[in-house]
mmCIF file of C-alpha atoms in Angstrom:
data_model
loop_
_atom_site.group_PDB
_atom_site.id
_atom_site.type_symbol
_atom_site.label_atom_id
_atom_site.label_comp_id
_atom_site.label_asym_id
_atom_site.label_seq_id
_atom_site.Cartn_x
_atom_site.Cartn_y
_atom_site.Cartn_z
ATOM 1 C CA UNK A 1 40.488 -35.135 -17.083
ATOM 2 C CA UNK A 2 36.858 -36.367 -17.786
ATOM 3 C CA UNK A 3 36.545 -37.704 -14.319
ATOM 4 C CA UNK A 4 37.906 -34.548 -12.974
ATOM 5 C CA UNK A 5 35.055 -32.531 -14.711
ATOM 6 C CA UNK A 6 32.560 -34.916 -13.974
ATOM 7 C CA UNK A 7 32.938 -34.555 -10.258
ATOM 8 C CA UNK A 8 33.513 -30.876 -10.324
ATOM 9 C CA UNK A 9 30.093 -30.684 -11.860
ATOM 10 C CA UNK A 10 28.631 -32.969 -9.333
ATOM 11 C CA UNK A 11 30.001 -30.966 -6.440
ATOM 12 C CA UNK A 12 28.602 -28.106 -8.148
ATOM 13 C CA UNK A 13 25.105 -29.585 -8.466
ATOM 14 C CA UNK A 14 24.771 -31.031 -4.962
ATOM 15 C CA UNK A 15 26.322 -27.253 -3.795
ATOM 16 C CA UNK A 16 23.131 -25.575 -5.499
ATOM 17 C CA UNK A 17 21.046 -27.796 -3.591
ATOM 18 C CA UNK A 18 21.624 -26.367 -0.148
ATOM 19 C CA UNK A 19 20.400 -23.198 -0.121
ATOM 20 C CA UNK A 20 21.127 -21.162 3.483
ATOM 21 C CA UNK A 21 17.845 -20.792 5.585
ATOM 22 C CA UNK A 22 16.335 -17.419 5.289
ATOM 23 C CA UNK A 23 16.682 -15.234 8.384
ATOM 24 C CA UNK A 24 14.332 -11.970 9.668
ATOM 25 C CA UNK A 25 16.562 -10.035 11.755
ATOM 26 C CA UNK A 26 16.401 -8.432 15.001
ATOM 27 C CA UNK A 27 15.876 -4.638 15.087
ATOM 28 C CA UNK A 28 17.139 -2.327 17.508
ATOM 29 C CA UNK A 29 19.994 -2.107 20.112
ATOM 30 C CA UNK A 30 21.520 -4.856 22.173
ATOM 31 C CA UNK A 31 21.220 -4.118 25.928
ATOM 32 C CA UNK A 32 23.251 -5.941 28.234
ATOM 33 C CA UNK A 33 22.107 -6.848 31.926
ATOM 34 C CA UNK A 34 23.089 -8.326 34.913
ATOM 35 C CA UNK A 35 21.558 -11.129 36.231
ATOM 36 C CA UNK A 36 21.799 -13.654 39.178
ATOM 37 C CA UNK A 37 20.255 -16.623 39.781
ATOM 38 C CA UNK A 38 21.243 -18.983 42.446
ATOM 39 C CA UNK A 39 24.288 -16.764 43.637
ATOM 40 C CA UNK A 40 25.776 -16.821 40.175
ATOM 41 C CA UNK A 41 25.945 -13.719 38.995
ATOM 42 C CA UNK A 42 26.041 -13.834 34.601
ATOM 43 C CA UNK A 43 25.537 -11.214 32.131
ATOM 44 C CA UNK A 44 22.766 -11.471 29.720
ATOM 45 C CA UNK A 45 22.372 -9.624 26.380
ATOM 46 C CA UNK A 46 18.644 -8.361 25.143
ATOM 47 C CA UNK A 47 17.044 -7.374 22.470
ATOM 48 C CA UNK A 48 15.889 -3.737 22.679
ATOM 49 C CA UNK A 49 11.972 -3.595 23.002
ATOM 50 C CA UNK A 50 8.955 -1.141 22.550
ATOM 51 C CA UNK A 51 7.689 0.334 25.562
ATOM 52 C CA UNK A 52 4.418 -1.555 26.949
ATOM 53 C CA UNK A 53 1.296 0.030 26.632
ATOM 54 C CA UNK A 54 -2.457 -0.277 27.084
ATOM 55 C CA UNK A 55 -5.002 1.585 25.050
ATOM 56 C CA UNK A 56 -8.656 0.988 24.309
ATOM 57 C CA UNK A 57 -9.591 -0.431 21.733
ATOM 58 C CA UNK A 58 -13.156 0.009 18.940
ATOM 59 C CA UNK A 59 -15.178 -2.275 21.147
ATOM 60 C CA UNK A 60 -14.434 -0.113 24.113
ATOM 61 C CA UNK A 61 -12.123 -3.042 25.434
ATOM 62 C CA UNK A 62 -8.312 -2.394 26.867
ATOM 63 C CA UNK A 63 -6.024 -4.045 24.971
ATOM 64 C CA UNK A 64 -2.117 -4.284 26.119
ATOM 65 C CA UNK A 65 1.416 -4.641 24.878
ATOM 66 C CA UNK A 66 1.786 -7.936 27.221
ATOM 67 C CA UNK A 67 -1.137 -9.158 25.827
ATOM 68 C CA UNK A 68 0.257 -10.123 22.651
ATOM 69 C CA UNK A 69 3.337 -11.660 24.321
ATOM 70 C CA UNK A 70 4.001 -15.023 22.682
ATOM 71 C CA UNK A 71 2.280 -13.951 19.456
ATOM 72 C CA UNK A 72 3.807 -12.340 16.118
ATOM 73 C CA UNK A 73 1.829 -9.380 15.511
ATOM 74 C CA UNK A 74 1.941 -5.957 13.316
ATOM 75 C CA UNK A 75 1.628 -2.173 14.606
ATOM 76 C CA UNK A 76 0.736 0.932 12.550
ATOM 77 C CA UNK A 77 -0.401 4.205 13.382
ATOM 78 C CA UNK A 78 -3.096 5.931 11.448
ATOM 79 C CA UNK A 79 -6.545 8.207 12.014
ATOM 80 C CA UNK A 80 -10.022 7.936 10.861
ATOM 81 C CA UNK A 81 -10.115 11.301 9.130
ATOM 82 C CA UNK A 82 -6.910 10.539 7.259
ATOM 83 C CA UNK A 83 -7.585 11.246 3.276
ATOM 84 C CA UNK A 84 -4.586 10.438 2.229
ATOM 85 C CA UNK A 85 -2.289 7.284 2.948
ATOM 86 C CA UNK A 86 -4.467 5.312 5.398
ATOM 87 C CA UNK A 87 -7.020 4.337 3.334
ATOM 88 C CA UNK A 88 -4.282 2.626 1.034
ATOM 89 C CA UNK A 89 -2.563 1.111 3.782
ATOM 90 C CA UNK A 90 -5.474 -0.388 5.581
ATOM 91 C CA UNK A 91 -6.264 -2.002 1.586
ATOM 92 C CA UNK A 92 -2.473 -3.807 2.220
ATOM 93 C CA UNK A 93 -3.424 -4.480 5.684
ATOM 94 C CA UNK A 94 -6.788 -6.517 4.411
ATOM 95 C CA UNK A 95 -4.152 -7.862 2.109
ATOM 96 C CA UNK A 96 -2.172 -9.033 4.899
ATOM 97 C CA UNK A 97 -5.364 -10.442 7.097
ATOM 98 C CA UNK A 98 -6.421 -12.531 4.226
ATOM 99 C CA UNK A 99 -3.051 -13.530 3.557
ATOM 100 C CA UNK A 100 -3.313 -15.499 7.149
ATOM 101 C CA UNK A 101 -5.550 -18.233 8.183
ATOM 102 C CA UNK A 102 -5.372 -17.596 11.768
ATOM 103 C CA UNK A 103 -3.338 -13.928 10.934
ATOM 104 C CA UNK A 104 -1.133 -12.221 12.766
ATOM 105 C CA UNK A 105 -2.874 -9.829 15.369
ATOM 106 C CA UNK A 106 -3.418 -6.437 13.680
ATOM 107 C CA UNK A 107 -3.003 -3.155 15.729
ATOM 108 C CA UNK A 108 -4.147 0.308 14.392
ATOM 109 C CA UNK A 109 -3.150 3.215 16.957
ATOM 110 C CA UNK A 110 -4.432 6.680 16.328
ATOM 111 C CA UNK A 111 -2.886 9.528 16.455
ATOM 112 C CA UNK A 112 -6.022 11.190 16.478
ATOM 113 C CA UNK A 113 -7.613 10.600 19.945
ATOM 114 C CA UNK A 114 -9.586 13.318 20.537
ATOM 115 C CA UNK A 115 -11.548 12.600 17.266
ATOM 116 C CA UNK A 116 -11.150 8.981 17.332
ATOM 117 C CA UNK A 117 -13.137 7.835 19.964
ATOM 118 C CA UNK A 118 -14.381 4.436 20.598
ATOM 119 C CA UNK A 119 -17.221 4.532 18.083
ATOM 120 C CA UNK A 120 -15.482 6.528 15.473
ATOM 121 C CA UNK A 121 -12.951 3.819 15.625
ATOM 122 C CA UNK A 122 -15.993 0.861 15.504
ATOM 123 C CA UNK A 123 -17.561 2.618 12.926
ATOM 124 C CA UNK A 124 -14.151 2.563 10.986
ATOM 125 C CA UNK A 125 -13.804 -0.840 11.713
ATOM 126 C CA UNK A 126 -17.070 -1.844 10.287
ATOM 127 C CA UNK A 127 -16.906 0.059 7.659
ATOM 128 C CA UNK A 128 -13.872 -1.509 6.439
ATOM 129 C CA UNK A 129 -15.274 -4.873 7.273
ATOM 130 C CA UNK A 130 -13.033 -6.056 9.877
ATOM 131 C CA UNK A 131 -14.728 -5.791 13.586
ATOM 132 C CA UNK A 132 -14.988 -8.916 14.594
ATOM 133 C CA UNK A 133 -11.675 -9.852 13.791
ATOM 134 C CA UNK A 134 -8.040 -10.510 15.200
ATOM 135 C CA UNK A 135 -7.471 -6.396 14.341
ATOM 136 C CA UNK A 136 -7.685 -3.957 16.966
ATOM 137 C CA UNK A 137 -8.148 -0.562 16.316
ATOM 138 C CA UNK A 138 -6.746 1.994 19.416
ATOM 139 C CA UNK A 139 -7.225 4.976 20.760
ATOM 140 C CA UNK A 140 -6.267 6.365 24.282
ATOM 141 C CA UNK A 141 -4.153 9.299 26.024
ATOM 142 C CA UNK A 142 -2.491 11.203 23.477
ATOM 143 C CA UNK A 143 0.635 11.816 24.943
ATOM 144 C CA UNK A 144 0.975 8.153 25.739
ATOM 145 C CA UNK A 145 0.288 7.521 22.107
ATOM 146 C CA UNK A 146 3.105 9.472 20.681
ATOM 147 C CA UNK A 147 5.184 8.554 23.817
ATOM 148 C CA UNK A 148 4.637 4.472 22.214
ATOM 149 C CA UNK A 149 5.194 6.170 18.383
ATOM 150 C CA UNK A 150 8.412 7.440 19.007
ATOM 151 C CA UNK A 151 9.546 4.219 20.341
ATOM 152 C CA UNK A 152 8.471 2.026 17.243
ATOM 153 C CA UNK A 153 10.247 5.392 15.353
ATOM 154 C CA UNK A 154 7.297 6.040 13.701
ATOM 155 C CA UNK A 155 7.116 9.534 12.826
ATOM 156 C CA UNK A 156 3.774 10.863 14.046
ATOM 157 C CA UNK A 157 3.019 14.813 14.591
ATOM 158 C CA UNK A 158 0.140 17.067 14.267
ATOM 159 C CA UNK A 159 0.622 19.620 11.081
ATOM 160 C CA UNK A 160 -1.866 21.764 10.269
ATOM 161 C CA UNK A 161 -0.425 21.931 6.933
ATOM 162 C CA UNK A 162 -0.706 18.475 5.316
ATOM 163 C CA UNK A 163 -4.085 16.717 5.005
ATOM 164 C CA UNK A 164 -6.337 16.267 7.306
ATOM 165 C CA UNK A 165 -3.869 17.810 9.794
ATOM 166 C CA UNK A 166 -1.446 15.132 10.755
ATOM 167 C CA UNK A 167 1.681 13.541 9.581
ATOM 168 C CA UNK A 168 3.144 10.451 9.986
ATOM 169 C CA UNK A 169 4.836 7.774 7.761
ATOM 170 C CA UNK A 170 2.673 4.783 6.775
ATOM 171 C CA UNK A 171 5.369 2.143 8.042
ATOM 172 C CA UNK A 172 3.739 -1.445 9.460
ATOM 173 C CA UNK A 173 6.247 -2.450 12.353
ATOM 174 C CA UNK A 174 6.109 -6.162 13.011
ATOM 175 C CA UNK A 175 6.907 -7.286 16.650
ATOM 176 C CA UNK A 176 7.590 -11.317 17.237
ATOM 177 C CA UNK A 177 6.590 -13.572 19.699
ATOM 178 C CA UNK A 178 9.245 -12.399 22.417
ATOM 179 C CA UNK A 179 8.321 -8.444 21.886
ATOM 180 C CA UNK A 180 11.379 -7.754 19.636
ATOM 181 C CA UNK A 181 11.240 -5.327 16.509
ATOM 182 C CA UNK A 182 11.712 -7.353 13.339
ATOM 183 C CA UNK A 183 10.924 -5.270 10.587
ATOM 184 C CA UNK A 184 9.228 -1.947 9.216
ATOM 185 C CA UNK A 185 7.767 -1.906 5.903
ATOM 186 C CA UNK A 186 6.438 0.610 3.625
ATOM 187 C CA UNK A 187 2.754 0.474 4.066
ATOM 188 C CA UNK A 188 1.582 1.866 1.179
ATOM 189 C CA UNK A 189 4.328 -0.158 -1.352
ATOM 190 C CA UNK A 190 2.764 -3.567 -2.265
ATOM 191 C CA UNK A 191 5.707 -5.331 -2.718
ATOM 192 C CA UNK A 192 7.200 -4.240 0.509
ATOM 193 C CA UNK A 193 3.962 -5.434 2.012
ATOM 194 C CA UNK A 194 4.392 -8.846 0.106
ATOM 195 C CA UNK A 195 7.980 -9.141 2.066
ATOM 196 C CA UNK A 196 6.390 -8.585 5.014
ATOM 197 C CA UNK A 197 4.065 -11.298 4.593
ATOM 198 C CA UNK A 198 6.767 -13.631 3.528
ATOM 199 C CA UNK A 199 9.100 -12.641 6.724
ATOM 200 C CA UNK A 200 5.862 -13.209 8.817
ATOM 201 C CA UNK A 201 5.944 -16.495 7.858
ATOM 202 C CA UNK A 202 9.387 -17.191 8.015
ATOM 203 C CA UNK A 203 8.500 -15.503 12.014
ATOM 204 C CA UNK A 204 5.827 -18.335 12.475
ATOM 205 C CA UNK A 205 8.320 -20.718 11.500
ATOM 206 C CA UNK A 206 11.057 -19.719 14.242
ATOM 207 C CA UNK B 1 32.418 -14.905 -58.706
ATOM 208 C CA UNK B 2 32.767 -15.291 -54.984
ATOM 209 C CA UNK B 3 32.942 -11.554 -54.691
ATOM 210 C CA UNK B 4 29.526 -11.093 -56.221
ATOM 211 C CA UNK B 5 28.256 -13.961 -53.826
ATOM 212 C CA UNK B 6 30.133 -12.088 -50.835
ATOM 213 C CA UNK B 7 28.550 -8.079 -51.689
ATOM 214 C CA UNK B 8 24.830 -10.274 -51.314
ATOM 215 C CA UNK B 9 25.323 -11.534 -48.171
ATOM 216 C CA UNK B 10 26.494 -8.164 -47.053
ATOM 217 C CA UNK B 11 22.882 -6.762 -47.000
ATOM 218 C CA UNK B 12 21.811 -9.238 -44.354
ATOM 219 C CA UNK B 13 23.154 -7.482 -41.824
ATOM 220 C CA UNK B 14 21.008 -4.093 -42.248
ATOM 221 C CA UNK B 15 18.357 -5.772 -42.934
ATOM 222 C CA UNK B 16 18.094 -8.182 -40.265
ATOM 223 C CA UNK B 17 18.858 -5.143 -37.832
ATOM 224 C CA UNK B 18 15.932 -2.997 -39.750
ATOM 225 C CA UNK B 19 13.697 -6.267 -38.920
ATOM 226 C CA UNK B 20 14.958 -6.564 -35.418
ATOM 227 C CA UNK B 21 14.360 -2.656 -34.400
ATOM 228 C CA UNK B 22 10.782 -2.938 -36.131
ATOM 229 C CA UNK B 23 9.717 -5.839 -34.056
ATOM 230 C CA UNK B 24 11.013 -4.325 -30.832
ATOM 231 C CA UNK B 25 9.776 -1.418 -31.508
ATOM 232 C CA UNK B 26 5.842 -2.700 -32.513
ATOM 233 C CA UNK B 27 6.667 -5.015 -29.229
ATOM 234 C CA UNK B 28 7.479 -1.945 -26.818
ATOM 235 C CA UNK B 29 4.856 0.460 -28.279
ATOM 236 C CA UNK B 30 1.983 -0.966 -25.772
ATOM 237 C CA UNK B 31 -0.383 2.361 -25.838
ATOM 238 C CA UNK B 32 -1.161 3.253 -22.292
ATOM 239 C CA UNK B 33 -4.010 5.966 -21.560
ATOM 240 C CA UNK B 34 -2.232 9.178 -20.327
ATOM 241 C CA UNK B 35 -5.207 9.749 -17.837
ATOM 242 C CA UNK B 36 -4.574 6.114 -16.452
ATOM 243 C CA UNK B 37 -0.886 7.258 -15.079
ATOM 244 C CA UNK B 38 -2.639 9.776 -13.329
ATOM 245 C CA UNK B 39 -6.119 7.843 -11.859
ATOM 246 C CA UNK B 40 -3.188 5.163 -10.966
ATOM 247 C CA UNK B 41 -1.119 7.981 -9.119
ATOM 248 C CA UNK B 42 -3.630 10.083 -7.459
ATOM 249 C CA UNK B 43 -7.347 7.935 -7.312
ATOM 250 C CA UNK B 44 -6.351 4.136 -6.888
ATOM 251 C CA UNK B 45 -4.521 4.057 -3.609
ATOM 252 C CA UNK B 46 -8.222 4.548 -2.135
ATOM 253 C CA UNK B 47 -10.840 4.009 -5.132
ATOM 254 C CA UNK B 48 -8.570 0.648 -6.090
ATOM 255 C CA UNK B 49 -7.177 -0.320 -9.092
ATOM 256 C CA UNK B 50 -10.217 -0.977 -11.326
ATOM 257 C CA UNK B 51 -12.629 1.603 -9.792
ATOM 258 C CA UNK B 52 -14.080 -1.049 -6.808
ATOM 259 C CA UNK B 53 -13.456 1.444 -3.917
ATOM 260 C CA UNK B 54 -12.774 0.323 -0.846
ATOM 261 C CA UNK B 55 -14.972 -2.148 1.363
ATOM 262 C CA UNK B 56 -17.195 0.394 2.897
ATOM 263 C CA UNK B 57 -15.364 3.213 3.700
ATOM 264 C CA UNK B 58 -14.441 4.271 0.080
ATOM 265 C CA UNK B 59 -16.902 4.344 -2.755
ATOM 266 C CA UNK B 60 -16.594 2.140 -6.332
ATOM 267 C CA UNK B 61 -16.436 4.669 -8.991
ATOM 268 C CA UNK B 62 -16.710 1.664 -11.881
ATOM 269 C CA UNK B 63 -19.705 2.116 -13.414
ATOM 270 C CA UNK B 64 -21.353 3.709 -10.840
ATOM 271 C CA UNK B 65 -25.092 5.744 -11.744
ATOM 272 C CA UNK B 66 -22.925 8.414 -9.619
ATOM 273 C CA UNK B 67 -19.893 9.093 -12.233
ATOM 274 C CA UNK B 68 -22.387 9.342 -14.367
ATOM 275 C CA UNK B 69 -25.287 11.709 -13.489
ATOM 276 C CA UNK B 70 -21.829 14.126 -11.622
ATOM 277 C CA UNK B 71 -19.327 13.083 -14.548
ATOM 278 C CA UNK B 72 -19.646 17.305 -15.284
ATOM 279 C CA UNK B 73 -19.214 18.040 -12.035
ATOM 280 C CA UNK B 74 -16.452 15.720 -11.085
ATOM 281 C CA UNK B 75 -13.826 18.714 -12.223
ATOM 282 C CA UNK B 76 -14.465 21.253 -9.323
ATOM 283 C CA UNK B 77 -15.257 17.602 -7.329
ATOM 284 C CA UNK B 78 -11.912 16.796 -7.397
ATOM 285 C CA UNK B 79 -9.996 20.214 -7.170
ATOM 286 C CA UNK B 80 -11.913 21.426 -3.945
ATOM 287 C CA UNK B 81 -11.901 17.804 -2.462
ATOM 288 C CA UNK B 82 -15.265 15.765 -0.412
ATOM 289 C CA UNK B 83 -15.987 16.427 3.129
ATOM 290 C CA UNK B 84 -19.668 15.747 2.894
ATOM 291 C CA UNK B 85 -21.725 11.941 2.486
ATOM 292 C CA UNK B 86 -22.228 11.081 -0.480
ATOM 293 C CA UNK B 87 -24.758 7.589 -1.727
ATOM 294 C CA UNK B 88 -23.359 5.611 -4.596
ATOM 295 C CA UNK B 89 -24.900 2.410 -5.399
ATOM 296 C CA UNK B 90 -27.554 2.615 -2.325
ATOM 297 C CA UNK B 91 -24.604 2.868 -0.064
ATOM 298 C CA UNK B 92 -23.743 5.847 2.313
ATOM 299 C CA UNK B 93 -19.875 7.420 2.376
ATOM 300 C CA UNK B 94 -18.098 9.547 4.699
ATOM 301 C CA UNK B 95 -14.976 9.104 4.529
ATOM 302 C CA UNK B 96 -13.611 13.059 3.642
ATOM 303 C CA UNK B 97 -11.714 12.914 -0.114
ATOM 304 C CA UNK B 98 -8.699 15.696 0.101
ATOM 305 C CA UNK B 99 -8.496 18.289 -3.080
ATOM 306 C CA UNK B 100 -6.386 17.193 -5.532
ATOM 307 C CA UNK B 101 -4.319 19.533 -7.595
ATOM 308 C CA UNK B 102 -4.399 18.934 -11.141
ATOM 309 C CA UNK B 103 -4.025 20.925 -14.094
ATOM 310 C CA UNK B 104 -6.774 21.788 -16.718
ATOM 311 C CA UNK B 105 -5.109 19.068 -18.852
ATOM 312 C CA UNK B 106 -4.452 16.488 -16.343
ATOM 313 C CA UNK B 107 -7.822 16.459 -15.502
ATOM 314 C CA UNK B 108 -9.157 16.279 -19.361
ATOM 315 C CA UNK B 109 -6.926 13.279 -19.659
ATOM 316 C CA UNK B 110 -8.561 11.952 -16.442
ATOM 317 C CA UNK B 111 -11.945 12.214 -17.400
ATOM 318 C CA UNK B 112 -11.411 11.000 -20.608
ATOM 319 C CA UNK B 113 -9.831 7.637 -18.869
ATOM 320 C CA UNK B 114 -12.995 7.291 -16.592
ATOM 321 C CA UNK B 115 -15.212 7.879 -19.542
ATOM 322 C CA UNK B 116 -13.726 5.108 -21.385
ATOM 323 C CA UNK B 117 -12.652 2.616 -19.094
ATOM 324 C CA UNK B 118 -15.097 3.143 -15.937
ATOM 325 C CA UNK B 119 -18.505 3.187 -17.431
ATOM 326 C CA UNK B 120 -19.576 0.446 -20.188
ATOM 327 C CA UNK B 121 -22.314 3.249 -21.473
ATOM 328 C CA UNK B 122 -20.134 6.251 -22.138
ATOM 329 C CA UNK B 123 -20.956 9.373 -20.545
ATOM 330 C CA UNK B 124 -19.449 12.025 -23.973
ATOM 331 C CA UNK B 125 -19.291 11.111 -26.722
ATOM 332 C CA UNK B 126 -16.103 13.322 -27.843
ATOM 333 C CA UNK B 127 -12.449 13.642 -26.499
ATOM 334 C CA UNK B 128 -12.788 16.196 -23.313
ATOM 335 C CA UNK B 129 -9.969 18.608 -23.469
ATOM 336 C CA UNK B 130 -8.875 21.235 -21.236
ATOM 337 C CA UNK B 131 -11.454 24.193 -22.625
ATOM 338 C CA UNK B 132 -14.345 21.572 -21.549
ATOM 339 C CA UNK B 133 -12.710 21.287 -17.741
ATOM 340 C CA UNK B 134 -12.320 25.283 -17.354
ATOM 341 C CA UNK B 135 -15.952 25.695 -18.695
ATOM 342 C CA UNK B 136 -16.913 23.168 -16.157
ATOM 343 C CA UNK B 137 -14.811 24.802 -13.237
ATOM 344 C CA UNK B 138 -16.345 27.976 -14.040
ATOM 345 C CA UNK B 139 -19.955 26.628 -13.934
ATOM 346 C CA UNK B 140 -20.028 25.268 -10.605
ATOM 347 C CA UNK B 141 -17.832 28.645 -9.076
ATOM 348 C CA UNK B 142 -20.840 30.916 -10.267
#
């Protein structure tokens, strides 16, 4: 009986020691295409991805989508003029930034163009400290802009009713290396912005 | 004999819960500033946590010569919102503040949390209720 307990408690012990590996998931829909490749025709299944896009960004540069292929990086929409929930989510954004050593690439879209131009957005960006770094803040056609919002689902639209006359939901959308959706987080929740830095790291690790 | 001894240990009981719900109560009863619930709700998301603002695109409000010299003015201040610059600490803002809707007494509690935990000088001397905010409203509407 003793022995019996005694290696029940072992195998329990050892069992706490392996602990399964932490996973981020994939977001969005699986999409299945046909391929060939050397008269073999297979089928291959992808991972749903956001629409490519190129906008210019607060140095007056054009930064694309394919640009930050091979590298994990985080998408949010915002505007200058916002009063209320940018402000807080560009604080969890510097969070984020310092969080990183060589950081994830940061990319602020507005949905503001016509009053974020170029140097509205570089003025933002210096203002907030953070021109000269791996953050890029966007601005280009509008209807390209909300075209590229509805397919991270962020929920952007102009509203003359709440303030500063735009809505939109202050989620961070992180994209891996290979252009898939892995996450959305509440921008303007700390702790879901602490998740996201500890799923961006468990992204680096992939 | 033993019955005696029994009816004395009975009172332990009461007691010891008596004991128990006055320590958890003194333990749970940490006083928290009704204005801070509200500064925390409605000001820190952009004016941070302990009044530091944020980089340069939000201005500190802790201990700023600004809260002070505008502390009577900061009741319409807040109510109709900022759209204008405004220098605190030798430092230009723009960044536009939206009005925030608060009632007479929400924004006595306020104050009174900015006066005492913002600035190291006080700016009153007294507890601002919500007679003090009206009279202050109505001031800076004439």
């Amino acid at each position: 009986m003793f022995r019996f307990v005694v290696v029940l408690l072992s195998v329990l012990l050892l069992s706490a020691c392996y602990t399964t590996p932490e996973k981020v998931r994939v977001i969005g829909e699986k999409i299945v295409v046909k391929k060939s490749a050397k008269g073999d025709v297979y089928y291959d299944t992808l991972s749903a991805t956001p629409p490519s896009f190129c906008f210019t960004n607060h140095h007056g540069k054009s930064i694309c989508s394919d640009d930050m292929k091979g590298k994990i990086w985080i998408c949010d929409f915002f505007f200058t003029h916002c009063p209320s929930i940018c402000v807080k989510m560009e604080r969890n954004l510097l969070k984020v930034n310092s969080a990183f050593k060589d950081g994830p690439h940061i990319v602020s879209i507005s949905i503001d163009p016509a009053r974020d131009s170029v140097s509205a957005l570089l003025a933002y960006a210096t203002k907030l400290g953070v021109a000269n770094t791996h953050w890029d803040f966007l601005t280009g056609e509008k209807d390209s802009i909300y075209h590229v919002a509805d397919h991270f689902l962020a929920n952007a639209a102009e509203d003359p009713n709440s303030p500063g006359g735009f809505i939109h939901d202050g989620n961070f959308i992180v994209i891996d290396a290979k252009g898939r959706i892995r996450g959305f987080y509440n921008g303007v929740d700390e702790v879901a912005v602490d998740k996201m830095i500890a799923d961006i790291k468990l992204l680096q690790n992939e | 004999m033993s019955k005696q001894w029994l009816t004395k240990l009975m009172i332990f009981p009461p007691v010891l819960a008596l004991l128990f719900f006055l320590y958890m109560s003194f333990v749970n009863s940490s006083y928290e500033h009704p204005g801070r619930v509200i500064y925390y709700s409605k000001c820190a998301s952009c004016h941070g946590d302990h009044g530091e603002g944020t980089q340069n695109l939000v201005p500190p409000l802790y201990n700023t010569v600004f809260l002070k010299n505008n502390f009577e003015t900061l009741p319409s201040l807040i109510l109709n919102g900022m759209k204008d610059s405004v220098l605190v600490e030798g430092k230009w803002y723009n960044q536009p503040m939206y009005p925030i809707q608060l009632s007479s007494v929400e924004m006595a509690n306020l104050l009174n949390f900015m006066n005492d935990s913002f600035l190291v000088e006080k700016k009153v001397d007294f507890i601002i209720n919500s007679a003090w905010v009206e009279t202050q409203i109505s001031k800076m509407s004439k």
